[in-house]
Amino acid sequence: MTANLIAVVLLLAVAAYACAGGTDYGAGFWDLTAGGAERGKRPRWLIDHAMAPVWEVNNVWLIFVFIIMWTGFPTLFQTVFSAMWLPLALAAIGMVLRGAGFALRKPARRLARRRIFGAVFAVASLLTPFFLGAAVGGIASGRVAPGTEASAEAWSNPTSVLFGLLTVASTAFLAAVFLARDALRFGAPDLVGYFRLRALGSLAVVVVLGLAALAVTHGDAPYMWNGLTGGLGLAFVVLAAVCAAATVWLLLRASGAWSRITAVGVVAAAVIAWGAAQRPYLIPTSLTVAEAAGAPTTLRWLGVVTLVAVLLIGPAVVLLYWLDTHGELEPLTDADLQRSAPGRGGTADGD
């Protein structure tokens, strides 16, 4: 019972990272496709301002996923990271490079350096989610098992490739929806339609790739196919479809209010559908939740630590997201700094 509960927590943490971290990766995708320096100036300006307050905190979810994996399910952790170390290593390198590129491109004074750092950020934002999705596809297709040696087949099979492409498209969809709302908040009406159109287009790509992935699993990952076309897995697939339809309807409205909620619902429901379809396996047909679970005492303490983290860290993260989406974390402008700068021989205004 404890192992099943921790497995549910792991799945929810993966869904949280897919939604929060996915939005950041998708912003990098739109940065990459924004065009040249002049054409892409406005979209990149919005991306920088929208991402700046929260881009680092989203990796908290990934750290949480790793902690639960290696503590609660050590066999799963060892199996996945042994069999698919290459795509996961490439994803890790991508995370480092995109973070460095995003942090360094704005303060860089030379245009050539800003372009290099911007290109690193954008390309890494595309490749990182692809490799993460490919690894998930390897798990879903059951190509890894305890004792499996590393091979390209584990993450370059049809299911993995489609899962990787679907992950990239999903991040682009999430980011476009969030950026369309951010354009309203930042008073950039020209970018509202710009990102709404991209949100609708990327959602169409998500639907097409989702259907293609579902069709491929029929022959390439039959256990996953059965789970997605019946029972709890099918229920979450239907929920994802309902959220997708609601997102389209909301994006076509003038305000687009609540579109972020439904967009997150699409991705979260899809991730949970994947987890539900694999029950009772963590790796289909080779490793069940019970077989992968750590010692009962470890699981109990992991549950306690998780509860403490939810109570202490959860509210802070939620507050940060709320402050960001309501425009309460705007950076200081040059005018703000000039108004607060101390005068010659005096103190700052208001002192």
Tab-separated table of C-alpha atoms in Angstrom:
chain	number	residue	atom	x	y	z
A	1	MET	CA	0.000	0.000	0.000
A	2	THR	CA	2.798	2.423	0.929
A	3	ALA	CA	4.672	1.580	-2.273
A	4	ASN	CA	1.589	2.306	-4.392
A	5	LEU	CA	1.113	5.641	-2.636
A	6	ILE	CA	4.725	6.657	-3.272
A	7	ALA	CA	4.333	5.567	-6.906
A	8	VAL	CA	1.353	7.914	-7.234
A	9	VAL	CA	3.423	10.729	-5.720
A	10	LEU	CA	6.189	9.991	-8.245
A	11	LEU	CA	3.715	10.167	-11.122
A	12	LEU	CA	2.264	13.462	-9.873
A	13	ALA	CA	5.778	14.900	-9.546
A	14	VAL	CA	6.531	13.896	-13.147
A	15	ALA	CA	3.279	15.583	-14.239
A	16	ALA	CA	4.223	18.731	-12.306
A	17	TYR	CA	7.625	18.865	-13.988
A	18	ALA	CA	6.090	18.218	-17.403
A	19	CYS	CA	3.802	21.223	-16.926
A	20	ALA	CA	6.080	23.685	-15.092
A	21	GLY	CA	9.402	22.762	-16.675
A	22	GLY	CA	7.691	22.085	-19.985
A	23	THR	CA	6.475	25.674	-20.186
A	24	ASP	CA	10.073	26.891	-19.908
A	25	TYR	CA	11.337	24.462	-22.535
A	26	GLY	CA	8.554	25.559	-24.849
A	27	ALA	CA	9.521	29.205	-24.415
A	28	GLY	CA	12.949	28.236	-25.709
A	29	PHE	CA	11.295	26.572	-28.707
A	30	TRP	CA	9.515	29.805	-29.615
A	31	ASP	CA	12.738	31.722	-29.046
A	32	LEU	CA	14.407	29.429	-31.581
A	33	THR	CA	11.665	29.889	-34.173
A	34	ALA	CA	11.080	33.626	-33.642
A	35	GLY	CA	13.224	34.617	-36.629
A	36	GLY	CA	16.128	36.988	-37.055
A	37	ALA	CA	17.290	39.661	-34.629
A	38	GLU	CA	14.808	42.306	-35.781
A	39	ARG	CA	11.841	40.062	-36.524
A	40	GLY	CA	12.213	38.090	-33.294
A	41	LYS	CA	12.975	41.053	-31.048
A	42	ARG	CA	9.463	41.448	-29.636
A	43	PRO	CA	8.719	37.741	-28.982
A	44	ARG	CA	12.131	37.303	-27.355
A	45	TRP	CA	11.555	40.368	-25.204
A	46	LEU	CA	8.331	38.812	-23.910
A	47	ILE	CA	9.977	35.423	-23.364
A	48	ASP	CA	12.762	36.995	-21.308
A	49	HIS	CA	10.362	38.982	-19.124
A	50	ALA	CA	7.932	36.090	-18.657
A	51	MET	CA	10.565	33.481	-17.756
A	52	ALA	CA	12.917	35.528	-15.592
A	53	PRO	CA	11.119	35.276	-12.203
A	54	VAL	CA	10.440	31.512	-12.131
A	55	TRP	CA	12.614	29.616	-14.600
A	56	GLU	CA	14.979	28.265	-11.941
A	57	VAL	CA	12.311	27.059	-9.501
A	58	ASN	CA	10.766	24.674	-12.040
A	59	ASN	CA	13.706	22.288	-11.645
A	60	VAL	CA	12.571	21.684	-8.062
A	61	TRP	CA	10.075	19.205	-9.501
A	62	LEU	CA	12.809	17.321	-11.356
A	63	ILE	CA	14.924	17.053	-8.201
A	64	PHE	CA	11.856	15.774	-6.370
A	65	VAL	CA	11.361	13.104	-9.069
A	66	PHE	CA	14.967	11.926	-8.756
A	67	ILE	CA	14.807	11.760	-4.965
A	68	ILE	CA	11.664	9.621	-5.025
A	69	MET	CA	13.118	7.349	-7.705
A	70	TRP	CA	16.438	6.574	-6.065
A	71	THR	CA	15.043	6.447	-2.535
A	72	GLY	CA	11.672	4.787	-3.024
A	73	PHE	CA	12.360	2.680	-6.129
A	74	PRO	CA	16.132	2.072	-6.347
A	75	THR	CA	15.765	-0.793	-8.814
A	76	LEU	CA	13.837	1.457	-11.191
A	77	PHE	CA	16.445	4.184	-10.839
A	78	GLN	CA	19.327	1.808	-11.508
A	79	THR	CA	17.584	0.165	-14.453
A	80	VAL	CA	16.578	3.377	-16.211
A	81	PHE	CA	19.865	5.210	-15.701
A	82	SER	CA	21.933	2.182	-16.684
A	83	ALA	CA	20.015	1.292	-19.831
A	84	MET	CA	19.434	4.870	-21.034
A	85	TRP	CA	22.351	6.819	-19.630
A	86	LEU	CA	23.130	8.456	-22.978
A	87	PRO	CA	19.810	10.268	-23.634
A	88	LEU	CA	19.547	11.186	-19.961
A	89	ALA	CA	23.115	12.516	-19.957
A	90	LEU	CA	22.366	14.551	-23.084
A	91	ALA	CA	19.235	15.897	-21.408
A	92	ALA	CA	21.250	16.862	-18.321
A	93	ILE	CA	23.852	18.641	-20.455
A	94	GLY	CA	21.008	20.414	-22.238
A	95	MET	CA	19.574	21.633	-18.934
A	96	VAL	CA	22.928	23.109	-17.943
A	97	LEU	CA	23.504	24.732	-21.329
A	98	ARG	CA	20.019	26.244	-21.582
A	99	GLY	CA	20.292	27.673	-18.088
A	100	ALA	CA	23.687	29.190	-18.847
A	101	GLY	CA	22.497	30.530	-22.193
A	102	PHE	CA	19.419	32.163	-20.697
A	103	ALA	CA	21.344	33.688	-17.800
A	104	LEU	CA	24.223	35.033	-19.908
A	105	ARG	CA	22.566	36.299	-23.064
A	106	LYS	CA	20.876	39.328	-21.509
A	107	PRO	CA	23.896	40.866	-19.704
A	108	ALA	CA	26.219	40.171	-22.658
A	109	ARG	CA	27.147	43.500	-24.218
A	110	ARG	CA	28.305	42.330	-27.621
A	111	LEU	CA	25.617	41.357	-30.118
A	112	ALA	CA	27.601	38.340	-31.324
A	113	ARG	CA	27.791	36.927	-27.787
A	114	ARG	CA	24.078	37.523	-27.179
A	115	ARG	CA	23.317	35.587	-30.351
A	116	ILE	CA	25.564	32.691	-29.315
A	117	PHE	CA	24.091	32.484	-25.824
A	118	GLY	CA	20.574	32.826	-27.240
A	119	ALA	CA	21.197	30.027	-29.735
A	120	VAL	CA	22.538	27.754	-26.977
A	121	PHE	CA	19.447	28.441	-24.865
A	122	ALA	CA	17.043	27.842	-27.734
A	123	VAL	CA	18.623	24.683	-29.183
A	124	ALA	CA	19.066	23.114	-25.727
A	125	SER	CA	15.402	23.900	-24.985
A	126	LEU	CA	14.472	21.808	-28.019
A	127	LEU	CA	16.795	18.835	-27.507
A	128	THR	CA	16.371	18.406	-23.740
A	129	PRO	CA	12.628	17.608	-23.763
A	130	PHE	CA	13.113	15.360	-26.790
A	131	PHE	CA	15.636	13.165	-24.982
A	132	LEU	CA	13.517	13.095	-21.823
A	133	GLY	CA	10.473	12.060	-23.863
A	134	ALA	CA	12.510	9.429	-25.707
A	135	ALA	CA	13.556	7.934	-22.369
A	136	VAL	CA	9.925	7.805	-21.272
A	137	GLY	CA	9.070	6.075	-24.532
A	138	GLY	CA	11.723	3.448	-23.829
A	139	ILE	CA	10.132	2.778	-20.446
A	140	ALA	CA	6.599	2.704	-21.859
A	141	SER	CA	7.558	0.236	-24.599
A	142	GLY	CA	9.143	-2.123	-22.064
A	143	ARG	CA	12.515	-2.134	-23.798
A	144	VAL	CA	14.399	-1.777	-20.529
A	145	ALA	CA	14.385	-4.295	-17.704
A	146	PRO	CA	16.569	-5.023	-14.683
A	147	GLY	CA	19.947	-6.083	-16.048
A	148	THR	CA	19.420	-4.570	-19.515
A	149	GLU	CA	22.605	-3.163	-21.018
A	150	ALA	CA	22.663	0.292	-22.547
A	151	SER	CA	21.779	0.375	-26.237
A	152	ALA	CA	20.412	2.809	-28.784
A	153	GLU	CA	17.376	0.552	-29.263
A	154	ALA	CA	16.187	1.408	-25.740
A	155	TRP	CA	15.514	5.045	-26.687
A	156	SER	CA	15.552	5.270	-30.497
A	157	ASN	CA	12.630	2.946	-31.222
A	158	PRO	CA	9.344	4.161	-32.810
A	159	THR	CA	7.604	4.696	-29.469
A	160	SER	CA	10.553	6.661	-28.077
A	161	VAL	CA	10.874	8.887	-31.140
A	162	LEU	CA	7.172	9.714	-31.136
A	163	PHE	CA	7.168	10.305	-27.377
A	164	GLY	CA	10.141	12.642	-27.822
A	165	LEU	CA	8.437	14.614	-30.585
A	166	LEU	CA	5.196	14.689	-28.597
A	167	THR	CA	7.070	16.050	-25.577
A	168	VAL	CA	8.586	18.866	-27.652
A	169	ALA	CA	5.196	19.730	-29.163
A	170	SER	CA	3.539	19.691	-25.738
A	171	THR	CA	6.115	22.088	-24.291
A	172	ALA	CA	5.626	24.419	-27.247
A	173	PHE	CA	1.847	24.314	-26.740
A	174	LEU	CA	2.076	25.092	-23.023
A	175	ALA	CA	4.519	27.947	-23.559
A	176	ALA	CA	2.438	29.537	-26.306
A	177	VAL	CA	-0.684	29.524	-24.123
A	178	PHE	CA	1.193	31.032	-21.169
A	179	LEU	CA	2.937	33.621	-23.347
A	180	ALA	CA	-0.354	34.706	-24.909
A	181	ARG	CA	-1.658	35.513	-21.427
A	182	ASP	CA	1.646	37.157	-20.508
A	183	ALA	CA	1.342	39.380	-23.579
A	184	LEU	CA	-1.932	40.699	-22.182
A	185	ARG	CA	-0.334	41.268	-18.792
A	186	PHE	CA	2.641	43.125	-20.254
A	187	GLY	CA	0.430	45.290	-22.470
A	188	ALA	CA	1.660	43.842	-25.782
A	189	PRO	CA	-1.507	43.329	-27.852
A	190	ASP	CA	0.508	42.555	-30.991
A	191	LEU	CA	1.916	39.458	-29.292
A	192	VAL	CA	-1.424	38.165	-28.015
A	193	GLY	CA	-2.554	37.035	-31.452
A	194	TYR	CA	0.997	35.994	-32.312
A	195	PHE	CA	1.177	33.434	-29.513
A	196	ARG	CA	-2.494	32.415	-29.647
A	197	LEU	CA	-2.026	31.371	-33.264
A	198	ARG	CA	1.027	29.356	-32.281
A	199	ALA	CA	-0.817	27.809	-29.359
A	200	LEU	CA	-3.582	26.581	-31.667
A	201	GLY	CA	-1.085	25.324	-34.234
A	202	SER	CA	1.041	23.485	-31.687
A	203	LEU	CA	-2.066	21.945	-30.114
A	204	ALA	CA	-3.014	20.578	-33.529
A	205	VAL	CA	0.475	19.063	-33.789
A	206	VAL	CA	0.087	17.576	-30.288
A	207	VAL	CA	-3.188	15.934	-31.303
A	208	VAL	CA	-1.704	14.493	-34.502
A	209	LEU	CA	1.401	13.187	-32.723
A	210	GLY	CA	-0.706	11.850	-29.866
A	211	LEU	CA	-2.862	9.847	-32.266
A	212	ALA	CA	0.251	8.628	-34.087
A	213	ALA	CA	1.874	7.584	-30.794
A	214	LEU	CA	-1.295	5.762	-29.786
A	215	ALA	CA	-1.331	3.905	-33.102
A	216	VAL	CA	2.358	2.975	-32.818
A	217	THR	CA	1.901	1.546	-29.318
A	218	HIS	CA	-0.594	-0.952	-30.737
A	219	GLY	CA	2.226	-2.974	-32.255
A	220	ASP	CA	5.307	-1.589	-30.543
A	221	ALA	CA	4.060	-1.384	-26.932
A	222	PRO	CA	0.952	-3.589	-26.653
A	223	TYR	CA	0.703	-3.394	-22.860
A	224	MET	CA	0.657	0.403	-23.076
A	225	TRP	CA	-1.939	0.239	-25.870
A	226	ASN	CA	-4.264	-1.882	-23.768
A	227	GLY	CA	-3.872	0.455	-20.811
A	228	LEU	CA	-4.579	3.594	-22.854
A	229	THR	CA	-7.651	2.183	-24.565
A	230	GLY	CA	-9.421	0.942	-21.460
A	231	GLY	CA	-9.975	1.557	-17.770
A	232	LEU	CA	-8.348	4.443	-15.911
A	233	GLY	CA	-5.857	5.163	-18.692
A	234	LEU	CA	-8.677	5.755	-21.181
A	235	ALA	CA	-10.470	8.012	-18.672
A	236	PHE	CA	-7.457	10.323	-18.502
A	237	VAL	CA	-7.039	10.234	-22.284
A	238	VAL	CA	-10.635	11.438	-22.572
A	239	LEU	CA	-9.957	14.100	-19.935
A	240	ALA	CA	-6.964	15.327	-21.930
A	241	ALA	CA	-9.165	15.553	-25.037
A	242	VAL	CA	-11.822	17.527	-23.151
A	243	CYS	CA	-9.183	19.931	-21.814
A	244	ALA	CA	-7.793	20.349	-25.337
A	245	ALA	CA	-11.235	21.254	-26.702
A	246	ALA	CA	-11.764	23.683	-23.816
A	247	THR	CA	-8.396	25.303	-24.501
A	248	VAL	CA	-9.292	25.894	-28.144
A	249	TRP	CA	-12.582	27.492	-27.137
A	250	LEU	CA	-10.899	29.715	-24.548
A	251	LEU	CA	-8.117	30.797	-26.904
A	252	LEU	CA	-10.694	31.927	-29.455
A	253	ARG	CA	-12.295	34.211	-26.888
A	254	ALA	CA	-11.110	37.801	-26.455
A	255	SER	CA	-9.705	37.429	-22.944
A	256	GLY	CA	-8.512	33.827	-23.117
A	257	ALA	CA	-9.101	33.549	-19.373
A	258	TRP	CA	-8.590	30.090	-17.831
A	259	SER	CA	-6.751	28.873	-20.936
A	260	ARG	CA	-3.652	28.240	-18.821
A	261	ILE	CA	-5.614	25.941	-16.516
A	262	THR	CA	-7.023	23.855	-19.345
A	263	ALA	CA	-3.654	23.732	-21.152
A	264	VAL	CA	-2.003	22.382	-18.018
A	265	GLY	CA	-4.896	19.924	-17.792
A	266	VAL	CA	-4.067	18.572	-21.265
A	267	VAL	CA	-0.451	17.765	-20.410
A	268	ALA	CA	-1.074	16.622	-16.832
A	269	ALA	CA	-3.890	14.280	-17.910
A	270	ALA	CA	-1.709	12.811	-20.655
A	271	VAL	CA	1.142	12.103	-18.222
A	272	ILE	CA	-1.211	10.524	-15.696
A	273	ALA	CA	-2.795	8.448	-18.479
A	274	TRP	CA	0.680	7.038	-19.232
A	275	GLY	CA	1.193	6.122	-15.581
A	276	ALA	CA	-2.275	4.639	-15.206
A	277	ALA	CA	-1.849	2.587	-18.378
A	278	GLN	CA	1.266	0.896	-16.949
A	279	ARG	CA	-0.371	-0.303	-13.735
A	280	PRO	CA	0.825	-2.308	-11.822
A	281	TYR	CA	4.171	-1.950	-13.595
A	282	LEU	CA	6.764	0.802	-13.399
A	283	ILE	CA	8.367	-0.812	-16.441
A	284	PRO	CA	5.716	-2.756	-18.361
A	285	THR	CA	5.815	-6.550	-17.928
A	286	SER	CA	9.230	-6.615	-16.216
A	287	LEU	CA	9.162	-4.511	-13.035
A	288	THR	CA	6.105	-3.980	-10.850
A	289	VAL	CA	5.704	-1.320	-8.186
A	290	ALA	CA	6.083	-3.936	-5.453
A	291	GLU	CA	9.243	-5.423	-6.998
A	292	ALA	CA	10.910	-2.032	-7.433
A	293	ALA	CA	9.998	-0.657	-4.008
A	294	GLY	CA	12.640	-0.067	-1.360
A	295	ALA	CA	12.491	-1.229	2.238
A	296	PRO	CA	9.164	-0.579	4.021
A	297	THR	CA	10.858	1.645	6.607
A	298	THR	CA	12.447	3.719	3.856
A	299	LEU	CA	9.098	4.137	2.121
A	300	ARG	CA	7.405	5.246	5.331
A	301	TRP	CA	10.065	7.863	6.014
A	302	LEU	CA	9.916	8.966	2.376
A	303	GLY	CA	6.180	9.479	2.818
A	304	VAL	CA	6.808	11.605	5.912
A	305	VAL	CA	9.443	13.694	4.142
A	306	THR	CA	7.130	14.144	1.155
A	307	LEU	CA	4.319	15.348	3.405
A	308	VAL	CA	6.636	17.822	5.131
A	309	ALA	CA	7.880	19.077	1.759
A	310	VAL	CA	4.320	19.549	0.498
A	311	LEU	CA	3.380	21.506	3.622
A	312	LEU	CA	6.503	23.679	3.706
A	313	ILE	CA	7.631	24.056	0.102
A	314	GLY	CA	4.322	23.612	-1.718
A	315	PRO	CA	2.714	26.867	-0.507
A	316	ALA	CA	5.886	28.834	-1.297
A	317	VAL	CA	6.012	27.489	-4.864
A	318	VAL	CA	2.298	28.126	-5.387
A	319	LEU	CA	2.701	31.675	-4.057
A	320	LEU	CA	5.632	32.273	-6.396
A	321	TYR	CA	3.614	31.125	-9.407
A	322	TRP	CA	0.656	33.246	-8.312
A	323	LEU	CA	2.792	36.363	-7.860
A	324	ASP	CA	4.403	35.818	-11.254
A	325	THR	CA	1.168	35.267	-13.177
A	326	HIS	CA	-0.393	38.335	-11.511
A	327	GLY	CA	2.487	40.630	-12.413
A	328	GLU	CA	3.830	41.096	-8.900
A	329	LEU	CA	7.418	40.125	-9.728
A	330	GLU	CA	8.324	42.726	-12.313
A	331	PRO	CA	12.077	43.495	-12.500
A	332	LEU	CA	13.377	46.961	-11.745
A	333	THR	CA	13.687	49.245	-14.769
A	334	ASP	CA	16.357	51.846	-15.397
A	335	ALA	CA	13.839	54.514	-14.399
A	336	ASP	CA	13.225	52.742	-11.082
A	337	LEU	CA	16.935	52.589	-10.364
A	338	GLN	CA	17.411	56.240	-11.248
A	339	ARG	CA	14.573	57.309	-8.951
A	340	SER	CA	16.015	55.302	-6.041
A	341	ALA	CA	19.676	56.175	-6.650
A	342	PRO	CA	21.288	58.425	-4.021
A	343	GLY	CA	21.988	61.958	-5.136
A	344	ARG	CA	25.358	63.590	-4.957
A	345	GLY	CA	26.228	63.995	-1.346
A	346	GLY	CA	22.727	62.964	-0.280
A	347	THR	CA	20.599	59.894	0.331
A	348	ALA	CA	18.097	58.086	-1.837
A	349	ASP	CA	14.698	59.674	-2.390
A	350	GLY	CA	12.452	59.098	0.577
A	351	ASP	CA	15.301	58.548	3.078
